[in-house]
Tab-separated table of C-alpha atoms in Angstrom:
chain	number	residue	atom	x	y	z
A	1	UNK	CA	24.598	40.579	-21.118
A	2	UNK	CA	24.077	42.139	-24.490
A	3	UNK	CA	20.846	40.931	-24.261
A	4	UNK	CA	19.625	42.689	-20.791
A	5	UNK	CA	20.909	45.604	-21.758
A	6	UNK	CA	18.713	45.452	-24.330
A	7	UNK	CA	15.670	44.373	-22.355
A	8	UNK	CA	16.008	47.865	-20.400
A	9	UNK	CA	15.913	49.635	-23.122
A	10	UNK	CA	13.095	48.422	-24.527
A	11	UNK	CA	11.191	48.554	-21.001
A	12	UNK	CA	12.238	52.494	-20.238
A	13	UNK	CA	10.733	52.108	-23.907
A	14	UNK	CA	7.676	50.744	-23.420
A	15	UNK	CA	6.968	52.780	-20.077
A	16	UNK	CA	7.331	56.512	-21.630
A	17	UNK	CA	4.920	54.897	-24.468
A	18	UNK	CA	2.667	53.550	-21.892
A	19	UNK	CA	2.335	57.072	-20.244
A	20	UNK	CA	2.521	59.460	-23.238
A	21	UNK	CA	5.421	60.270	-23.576
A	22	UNK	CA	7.382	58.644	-26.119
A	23	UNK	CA	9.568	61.210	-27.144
A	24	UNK	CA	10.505	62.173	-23.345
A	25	UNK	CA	13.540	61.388	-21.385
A	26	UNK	CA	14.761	58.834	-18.917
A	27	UNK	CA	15.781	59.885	-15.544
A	28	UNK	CA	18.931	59.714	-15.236
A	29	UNK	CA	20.622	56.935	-12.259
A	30	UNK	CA	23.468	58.844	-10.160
A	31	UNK	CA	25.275	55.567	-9.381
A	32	UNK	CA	25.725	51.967	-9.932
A	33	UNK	CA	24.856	49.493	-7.399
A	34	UNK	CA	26.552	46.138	-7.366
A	35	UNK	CA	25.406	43.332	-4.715
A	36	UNK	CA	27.290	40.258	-5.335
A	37	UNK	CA	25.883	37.178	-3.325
A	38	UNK	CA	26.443	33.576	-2.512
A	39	UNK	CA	22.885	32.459	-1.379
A	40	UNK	CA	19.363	32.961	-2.803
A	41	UNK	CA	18.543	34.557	0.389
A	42	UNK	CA	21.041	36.817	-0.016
A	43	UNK	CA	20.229	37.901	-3.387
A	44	UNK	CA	16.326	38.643	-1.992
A	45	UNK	CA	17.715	40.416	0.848
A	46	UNK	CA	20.004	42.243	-1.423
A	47	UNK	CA	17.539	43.501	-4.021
A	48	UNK	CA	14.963	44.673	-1.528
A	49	UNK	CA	17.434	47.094	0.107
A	50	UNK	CA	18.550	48.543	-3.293
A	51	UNK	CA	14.904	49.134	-3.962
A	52	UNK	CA	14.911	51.242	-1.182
A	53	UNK	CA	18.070	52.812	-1.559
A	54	UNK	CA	17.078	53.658	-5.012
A	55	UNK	CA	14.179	55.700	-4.283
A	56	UNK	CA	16.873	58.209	-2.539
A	57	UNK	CA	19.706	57.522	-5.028
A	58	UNK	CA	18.711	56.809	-8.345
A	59	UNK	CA	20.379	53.800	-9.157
A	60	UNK	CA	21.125	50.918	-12.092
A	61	UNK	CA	21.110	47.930	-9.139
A	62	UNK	CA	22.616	44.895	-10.180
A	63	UNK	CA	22.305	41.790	-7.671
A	64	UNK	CA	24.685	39.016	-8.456
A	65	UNK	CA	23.946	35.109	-7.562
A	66	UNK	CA	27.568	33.380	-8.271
A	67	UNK	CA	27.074	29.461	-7.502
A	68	UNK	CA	30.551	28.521	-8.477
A	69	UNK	CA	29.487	24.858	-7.758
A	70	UNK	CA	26.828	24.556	-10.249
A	71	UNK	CA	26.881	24.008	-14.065
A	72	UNK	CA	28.071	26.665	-16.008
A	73	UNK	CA	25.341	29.348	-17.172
A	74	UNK	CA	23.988	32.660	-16.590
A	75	UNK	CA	20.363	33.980	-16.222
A	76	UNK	CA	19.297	37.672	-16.488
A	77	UNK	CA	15.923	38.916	-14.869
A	78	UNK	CA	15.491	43.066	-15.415
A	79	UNK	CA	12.556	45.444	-14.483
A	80	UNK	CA	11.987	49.208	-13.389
A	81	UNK	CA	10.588	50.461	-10.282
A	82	UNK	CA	9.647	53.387	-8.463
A	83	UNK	CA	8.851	56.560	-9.287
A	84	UNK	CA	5.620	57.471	-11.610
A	85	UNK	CA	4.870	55.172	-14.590
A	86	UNK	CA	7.268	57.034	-16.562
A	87	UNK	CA	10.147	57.995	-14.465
A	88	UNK	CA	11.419	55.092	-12.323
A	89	UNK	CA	14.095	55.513	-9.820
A	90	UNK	CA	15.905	52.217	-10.157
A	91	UNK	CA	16.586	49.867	-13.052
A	92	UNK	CA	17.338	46.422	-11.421
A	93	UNK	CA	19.058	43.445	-12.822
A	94	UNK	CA	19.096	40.461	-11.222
A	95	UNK	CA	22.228	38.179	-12.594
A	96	UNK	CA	22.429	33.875	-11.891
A	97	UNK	CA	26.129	32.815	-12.720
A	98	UNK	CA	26.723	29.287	-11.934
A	99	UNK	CA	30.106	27.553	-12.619
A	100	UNK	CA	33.684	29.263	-14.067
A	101	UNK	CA	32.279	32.133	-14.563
A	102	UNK	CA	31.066	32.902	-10.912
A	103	UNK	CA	35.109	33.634	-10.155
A	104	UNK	CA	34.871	36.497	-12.979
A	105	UNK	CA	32.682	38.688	-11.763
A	106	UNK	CA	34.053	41.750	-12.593
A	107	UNK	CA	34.233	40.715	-16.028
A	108	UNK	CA	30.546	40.106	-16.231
A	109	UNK	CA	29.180	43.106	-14.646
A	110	UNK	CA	31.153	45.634	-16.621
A	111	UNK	CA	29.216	45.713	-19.698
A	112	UNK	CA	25.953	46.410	-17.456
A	113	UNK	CA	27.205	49.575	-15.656
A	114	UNK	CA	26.034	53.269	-16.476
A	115	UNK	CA	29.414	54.828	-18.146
A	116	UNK	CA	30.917	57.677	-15.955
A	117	UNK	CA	29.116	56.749	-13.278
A	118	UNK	CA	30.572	55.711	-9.623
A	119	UNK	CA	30.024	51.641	-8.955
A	120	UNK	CA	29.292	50.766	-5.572
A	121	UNK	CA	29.826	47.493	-5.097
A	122	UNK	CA	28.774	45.407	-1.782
A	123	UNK	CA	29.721	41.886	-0.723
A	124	UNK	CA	27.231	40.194	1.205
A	125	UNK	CA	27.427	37.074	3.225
A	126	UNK	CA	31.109	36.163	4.897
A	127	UNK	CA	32.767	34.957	1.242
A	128	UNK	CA	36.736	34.893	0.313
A	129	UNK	CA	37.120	38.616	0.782
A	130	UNK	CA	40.406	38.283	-1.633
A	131	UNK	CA	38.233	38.266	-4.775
A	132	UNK	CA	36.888	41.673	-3.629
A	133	UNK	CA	39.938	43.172	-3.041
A	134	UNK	CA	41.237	41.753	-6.265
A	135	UNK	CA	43.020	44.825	-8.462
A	136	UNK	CA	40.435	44.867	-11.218
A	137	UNK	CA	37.523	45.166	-8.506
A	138	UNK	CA	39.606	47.971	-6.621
A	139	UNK	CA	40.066	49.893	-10.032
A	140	UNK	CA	36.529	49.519	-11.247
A	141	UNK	CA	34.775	50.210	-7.632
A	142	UNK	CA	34.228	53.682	-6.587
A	143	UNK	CA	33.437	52.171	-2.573
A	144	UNK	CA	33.458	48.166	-1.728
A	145	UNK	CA	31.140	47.417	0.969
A	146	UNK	CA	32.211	44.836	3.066
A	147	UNK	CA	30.520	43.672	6.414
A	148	UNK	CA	33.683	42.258	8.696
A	149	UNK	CA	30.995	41.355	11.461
A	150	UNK	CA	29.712	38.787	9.286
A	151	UNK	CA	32.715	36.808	10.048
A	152	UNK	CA	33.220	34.308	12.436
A	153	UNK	CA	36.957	35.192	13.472
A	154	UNK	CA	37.114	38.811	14.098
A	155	UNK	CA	40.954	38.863	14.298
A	156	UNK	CA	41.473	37.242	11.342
A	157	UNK	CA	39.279	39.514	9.077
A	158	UNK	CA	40.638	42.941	10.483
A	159	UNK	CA	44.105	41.342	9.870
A	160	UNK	CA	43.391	40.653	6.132
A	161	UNK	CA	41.204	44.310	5.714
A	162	UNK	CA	44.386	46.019	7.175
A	163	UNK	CA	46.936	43.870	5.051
A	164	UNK	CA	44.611	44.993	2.099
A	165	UNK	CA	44.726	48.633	3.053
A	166	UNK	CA	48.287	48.597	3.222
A	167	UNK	CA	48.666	46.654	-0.118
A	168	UNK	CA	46.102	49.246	-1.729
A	169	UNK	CA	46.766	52.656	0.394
A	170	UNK	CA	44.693	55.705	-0.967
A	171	UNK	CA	43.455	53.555	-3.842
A	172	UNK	CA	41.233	50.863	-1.501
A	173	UNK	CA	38.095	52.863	-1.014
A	174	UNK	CA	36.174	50.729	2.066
A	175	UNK	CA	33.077	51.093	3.928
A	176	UNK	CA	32.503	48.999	6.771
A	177	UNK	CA	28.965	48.280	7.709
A	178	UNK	CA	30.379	46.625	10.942
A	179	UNK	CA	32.246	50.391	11.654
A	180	UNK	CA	29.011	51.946	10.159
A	181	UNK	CA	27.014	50.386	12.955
A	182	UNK	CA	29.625	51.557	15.923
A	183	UNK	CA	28.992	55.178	15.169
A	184	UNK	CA	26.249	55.915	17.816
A	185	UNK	CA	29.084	54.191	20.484
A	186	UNK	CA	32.024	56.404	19.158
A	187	UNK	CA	29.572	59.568	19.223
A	188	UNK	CA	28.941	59.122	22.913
A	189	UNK	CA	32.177	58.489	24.100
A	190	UNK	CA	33.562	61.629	22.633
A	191	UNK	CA	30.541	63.787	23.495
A	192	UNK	CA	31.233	62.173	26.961
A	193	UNK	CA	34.544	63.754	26.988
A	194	UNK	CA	33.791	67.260	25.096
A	195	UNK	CA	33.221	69.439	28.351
A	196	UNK	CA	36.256	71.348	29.434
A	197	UNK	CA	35.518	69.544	32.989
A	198	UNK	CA	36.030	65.833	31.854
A	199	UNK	CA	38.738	66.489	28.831
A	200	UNK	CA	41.924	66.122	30.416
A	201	UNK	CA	40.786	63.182	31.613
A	202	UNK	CA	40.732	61.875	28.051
A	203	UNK	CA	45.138	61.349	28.218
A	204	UNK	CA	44.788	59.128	31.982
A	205	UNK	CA	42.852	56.239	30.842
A	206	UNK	CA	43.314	53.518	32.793
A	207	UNK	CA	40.408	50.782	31.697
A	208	UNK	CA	38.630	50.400	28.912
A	209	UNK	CA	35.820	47.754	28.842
A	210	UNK	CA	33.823	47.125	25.654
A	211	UNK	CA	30.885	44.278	25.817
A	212	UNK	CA	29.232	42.787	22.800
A	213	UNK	CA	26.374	39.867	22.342
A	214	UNK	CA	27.375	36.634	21.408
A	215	UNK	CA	30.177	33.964	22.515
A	216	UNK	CA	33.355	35.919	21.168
A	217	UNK	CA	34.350	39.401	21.007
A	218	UNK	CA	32.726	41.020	17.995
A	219	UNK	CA	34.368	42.780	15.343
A	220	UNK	CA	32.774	46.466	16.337
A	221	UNK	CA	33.531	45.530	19.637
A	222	UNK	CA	36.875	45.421	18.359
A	223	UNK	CA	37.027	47.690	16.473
A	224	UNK	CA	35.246	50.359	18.775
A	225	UNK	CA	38.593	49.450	21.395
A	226	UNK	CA	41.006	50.662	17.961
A	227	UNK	CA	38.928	53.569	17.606
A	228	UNK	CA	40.161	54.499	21.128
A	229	UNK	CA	43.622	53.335	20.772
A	230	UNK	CA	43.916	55.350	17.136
A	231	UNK	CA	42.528	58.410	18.308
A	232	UNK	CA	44.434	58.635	21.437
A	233	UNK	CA	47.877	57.054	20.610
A	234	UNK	CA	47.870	54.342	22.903
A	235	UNK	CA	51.230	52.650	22.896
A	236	UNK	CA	51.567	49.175	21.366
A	237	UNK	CA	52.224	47.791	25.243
A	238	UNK	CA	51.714	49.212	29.056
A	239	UNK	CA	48.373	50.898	29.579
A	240	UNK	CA	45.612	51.458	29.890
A	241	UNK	CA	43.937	48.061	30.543
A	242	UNK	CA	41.667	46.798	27.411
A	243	UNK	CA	38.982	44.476	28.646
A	244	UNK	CA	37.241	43.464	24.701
A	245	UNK	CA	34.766	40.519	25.609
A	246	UNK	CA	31.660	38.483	24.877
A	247	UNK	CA	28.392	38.151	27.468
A	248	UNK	CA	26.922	34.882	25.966
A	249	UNK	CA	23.804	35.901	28.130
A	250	UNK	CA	22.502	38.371	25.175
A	251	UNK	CA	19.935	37.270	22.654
A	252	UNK	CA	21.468	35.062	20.169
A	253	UNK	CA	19.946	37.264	17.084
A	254	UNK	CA	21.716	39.950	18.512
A	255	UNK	CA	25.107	38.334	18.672
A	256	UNK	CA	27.820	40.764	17.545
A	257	UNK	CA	25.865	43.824	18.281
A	258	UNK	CA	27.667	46.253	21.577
A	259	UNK	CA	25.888	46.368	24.056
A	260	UNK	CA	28.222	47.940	26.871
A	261	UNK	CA	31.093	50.493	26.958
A	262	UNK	CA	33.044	51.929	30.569
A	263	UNK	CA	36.222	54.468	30.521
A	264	UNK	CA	37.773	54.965	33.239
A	265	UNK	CA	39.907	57.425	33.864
A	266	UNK	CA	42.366	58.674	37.175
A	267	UNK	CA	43.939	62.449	37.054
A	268	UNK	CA	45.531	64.216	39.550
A	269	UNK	CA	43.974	62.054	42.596
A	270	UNK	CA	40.503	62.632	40.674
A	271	UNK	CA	38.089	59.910	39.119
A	272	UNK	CA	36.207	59.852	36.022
A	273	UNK	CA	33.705	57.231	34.426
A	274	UNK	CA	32.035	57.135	31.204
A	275	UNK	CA	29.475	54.109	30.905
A	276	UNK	CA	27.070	53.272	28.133
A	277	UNK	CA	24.997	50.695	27.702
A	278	UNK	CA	21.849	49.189	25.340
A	279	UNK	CA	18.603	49.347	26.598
A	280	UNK	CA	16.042	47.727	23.829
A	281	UNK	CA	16.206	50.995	20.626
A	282	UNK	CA	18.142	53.087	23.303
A	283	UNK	CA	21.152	54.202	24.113
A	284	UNK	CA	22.030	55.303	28.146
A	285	UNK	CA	24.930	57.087	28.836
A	286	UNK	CA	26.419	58.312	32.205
A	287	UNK	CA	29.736	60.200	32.609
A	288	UNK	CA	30.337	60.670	36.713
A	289	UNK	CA	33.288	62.840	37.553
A	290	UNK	CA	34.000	62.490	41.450
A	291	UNK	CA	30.779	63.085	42.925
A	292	UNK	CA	28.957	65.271	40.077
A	293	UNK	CA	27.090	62.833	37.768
A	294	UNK	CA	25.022	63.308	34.569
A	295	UNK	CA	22.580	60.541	32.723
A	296	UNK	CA	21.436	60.889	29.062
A	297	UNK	CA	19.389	58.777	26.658
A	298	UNK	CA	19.199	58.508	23.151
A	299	UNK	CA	17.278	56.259	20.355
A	300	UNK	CA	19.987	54.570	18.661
A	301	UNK	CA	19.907	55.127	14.737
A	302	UNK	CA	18.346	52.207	12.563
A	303	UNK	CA	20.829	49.711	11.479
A	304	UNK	CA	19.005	47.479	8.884
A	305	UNK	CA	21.519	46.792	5.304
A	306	UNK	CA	19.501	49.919	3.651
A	307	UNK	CA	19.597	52.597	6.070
A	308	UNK	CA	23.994	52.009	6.824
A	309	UNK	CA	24.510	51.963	2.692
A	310	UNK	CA	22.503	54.739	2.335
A	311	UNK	CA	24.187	56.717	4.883
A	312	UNK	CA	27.830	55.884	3.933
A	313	UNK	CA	26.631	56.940	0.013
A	314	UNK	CA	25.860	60.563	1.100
A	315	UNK	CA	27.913	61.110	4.187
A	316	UNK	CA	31.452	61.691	3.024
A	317	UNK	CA	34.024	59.200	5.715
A	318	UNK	CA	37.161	60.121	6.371
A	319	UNK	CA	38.675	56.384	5.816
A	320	UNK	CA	42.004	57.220	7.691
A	321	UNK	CA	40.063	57.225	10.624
A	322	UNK	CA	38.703	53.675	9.965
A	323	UNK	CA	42.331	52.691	8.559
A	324	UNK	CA	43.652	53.289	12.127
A	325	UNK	CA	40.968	52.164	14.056
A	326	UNK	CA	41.315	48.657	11.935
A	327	UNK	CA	45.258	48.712	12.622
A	328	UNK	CA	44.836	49.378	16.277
A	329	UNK	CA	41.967	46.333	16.580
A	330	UNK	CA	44.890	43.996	15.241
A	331	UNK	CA	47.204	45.105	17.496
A	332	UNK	CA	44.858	44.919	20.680
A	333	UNK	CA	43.461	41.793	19.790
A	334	UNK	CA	46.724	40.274	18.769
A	335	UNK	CA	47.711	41.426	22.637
A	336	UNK	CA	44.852	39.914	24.089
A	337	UNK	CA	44.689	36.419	22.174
């Protein structure tokens, strides 16, 4: 470790010498960027996105291989990129751990961080999510990045993400690229229900139906159905009817991903019904109240690893809203199982 810290010396080094300016400074990173993986892919996946991350955050990236069931040894790759030839945007080390060791992790990346400067650390893949919510890892992280739709039983993970939260309170600090990716959904349904005409139709909900990709009910889809509950107070039993469900028909890539949404509402002998759905990149929305009926469509947002990290680095979350959301998705799926 010693030893790559070394090696980035000497390459900021040799790269201010290269371009003339040996006496100049380094740019300075705003943030550390931790990817620990499981697979090679993942570790190729991960470093590409912090490249690109990087050239909007400068970054020290640090993309970590654990193979806990090979020998025991670590290997250290480092280089600079982006930016001019003297000013790069991103330092990136690339870490191999294979053996005890791999179960340490926050032991071995400590000595590599930028002092004083907030760690961002993401967990890629669908591993043991107890080791990232371990109480060294929850001191030393400034955000964890988890994705909960990476694993297979939805219920399950929310269950242990909400245990976690209530272990942790204020001092877990999660981002959710599953929630992350559920954003253009929640933005439409309340936009749906911002006009004074449809709003007090918001407190007589009587179905909600929420449609993902796949074989099983996703985690957003889940998720999206707490958001509801949270916001509105739904009690734990009685109405409104929750319909959370699969439609195997959807492109198997695609599994997870929402790709329907319907409130329905009943006030005063009066109807109301907000329905979304995906159509390819968009998103159509129509909200009918009796016999008055508006359509709208919008390109949903771009939802690849780099764009969601990116977003949740320099948009400030309120995580409450998440914590709820999470808690209500236990409870509704805990109903429906």
């Amino acid at each position: 470790l010693d030893a790559a810290s070394r090696e980035l010396h000497a390459l900021h080094r040799e790269m201010l010498i290269a371009s003339g300016e040996a006496h100049g400074h380094v740019r300075t990173s705003v943030s550390n960027l931790v990817a620990a993986c499981t697979e090679p892919d993942q570790a190729s996946r991960a470093a590409a996105a912090l490249l690109r991350i990087g050239a909007v955050h400068p970054a020290r990236a640090i993309v970590i291989l654990a193979r806990p069931d090979d020998a025991k040894r670590m290997e250290a790759d480092v280089s600079l990129h982006g930016g001019d030839a003297s000013q790069p945007t991103i330092e990136l080390v690339r870490l191999e751990v294979g053996g005890e060791p791999s179960y340490h992790l926050t032991g071995i990346v400590a000595p590599l961080l930028i002092p004083d400067m907030p760690v961002y650390l993401w967990v890629l893949g669908a591993p043991p999510l107890r080791q990232a919510f371990s109480a060294d890892t929850v001191e030393l992280t400034e955000r964890i990045i988890v994705d909960s739709g990476a694993y297979d039983d939805s219920a399950a993970t929310l269950a242990l993400i909400a245990g976690e939260q209530h272990r942790f309170g204020d001092g877990l600090h999660l981002a959710d690229l599953a929630w992350e990716r559920t954003a253009p959904w929640r933005e439409m349904t309340a936009q749906a229900f911002d006009p004074v005409g449809s709003r007090p139709f918001l407190r007589d909900i009587t179905t909600l139906t929420v449609r993902c990709a796949g074989e099983r009910a996703s985690t957003e889809a889940w998720l999206l159905a707490g958001w509801m509950a949270s916001r509105l107070s739904w009690p734990a039993s009685g109405w409104p009817r929750v319909d959370v469900a699969a439609d195997g028909a959807q492109a198997e890539d695609d599994a997870g991903a929402l790709i329907e949404v319907r409130v329905e509402a009943a006030r005063d002998g009066r109807t109301a019904t907000v329905h979304g759905r995906r159509g390819g990149d968009c998103l159509h929305t129509s909200v009918a109240i009796e016999d008055a009926a508006s359509q709208r469509t919008v390109s949903l947002r771009q939802q690849d690893d780099a764009t969601l990290i990116s977003r949740l680095m320099a948009d400030a979350t309120d995580a409450s809203i998440y914590a709820a959301a999470v808690a209500s998705a236990v409870d509704l799926s805990r109903r429906a199982a």
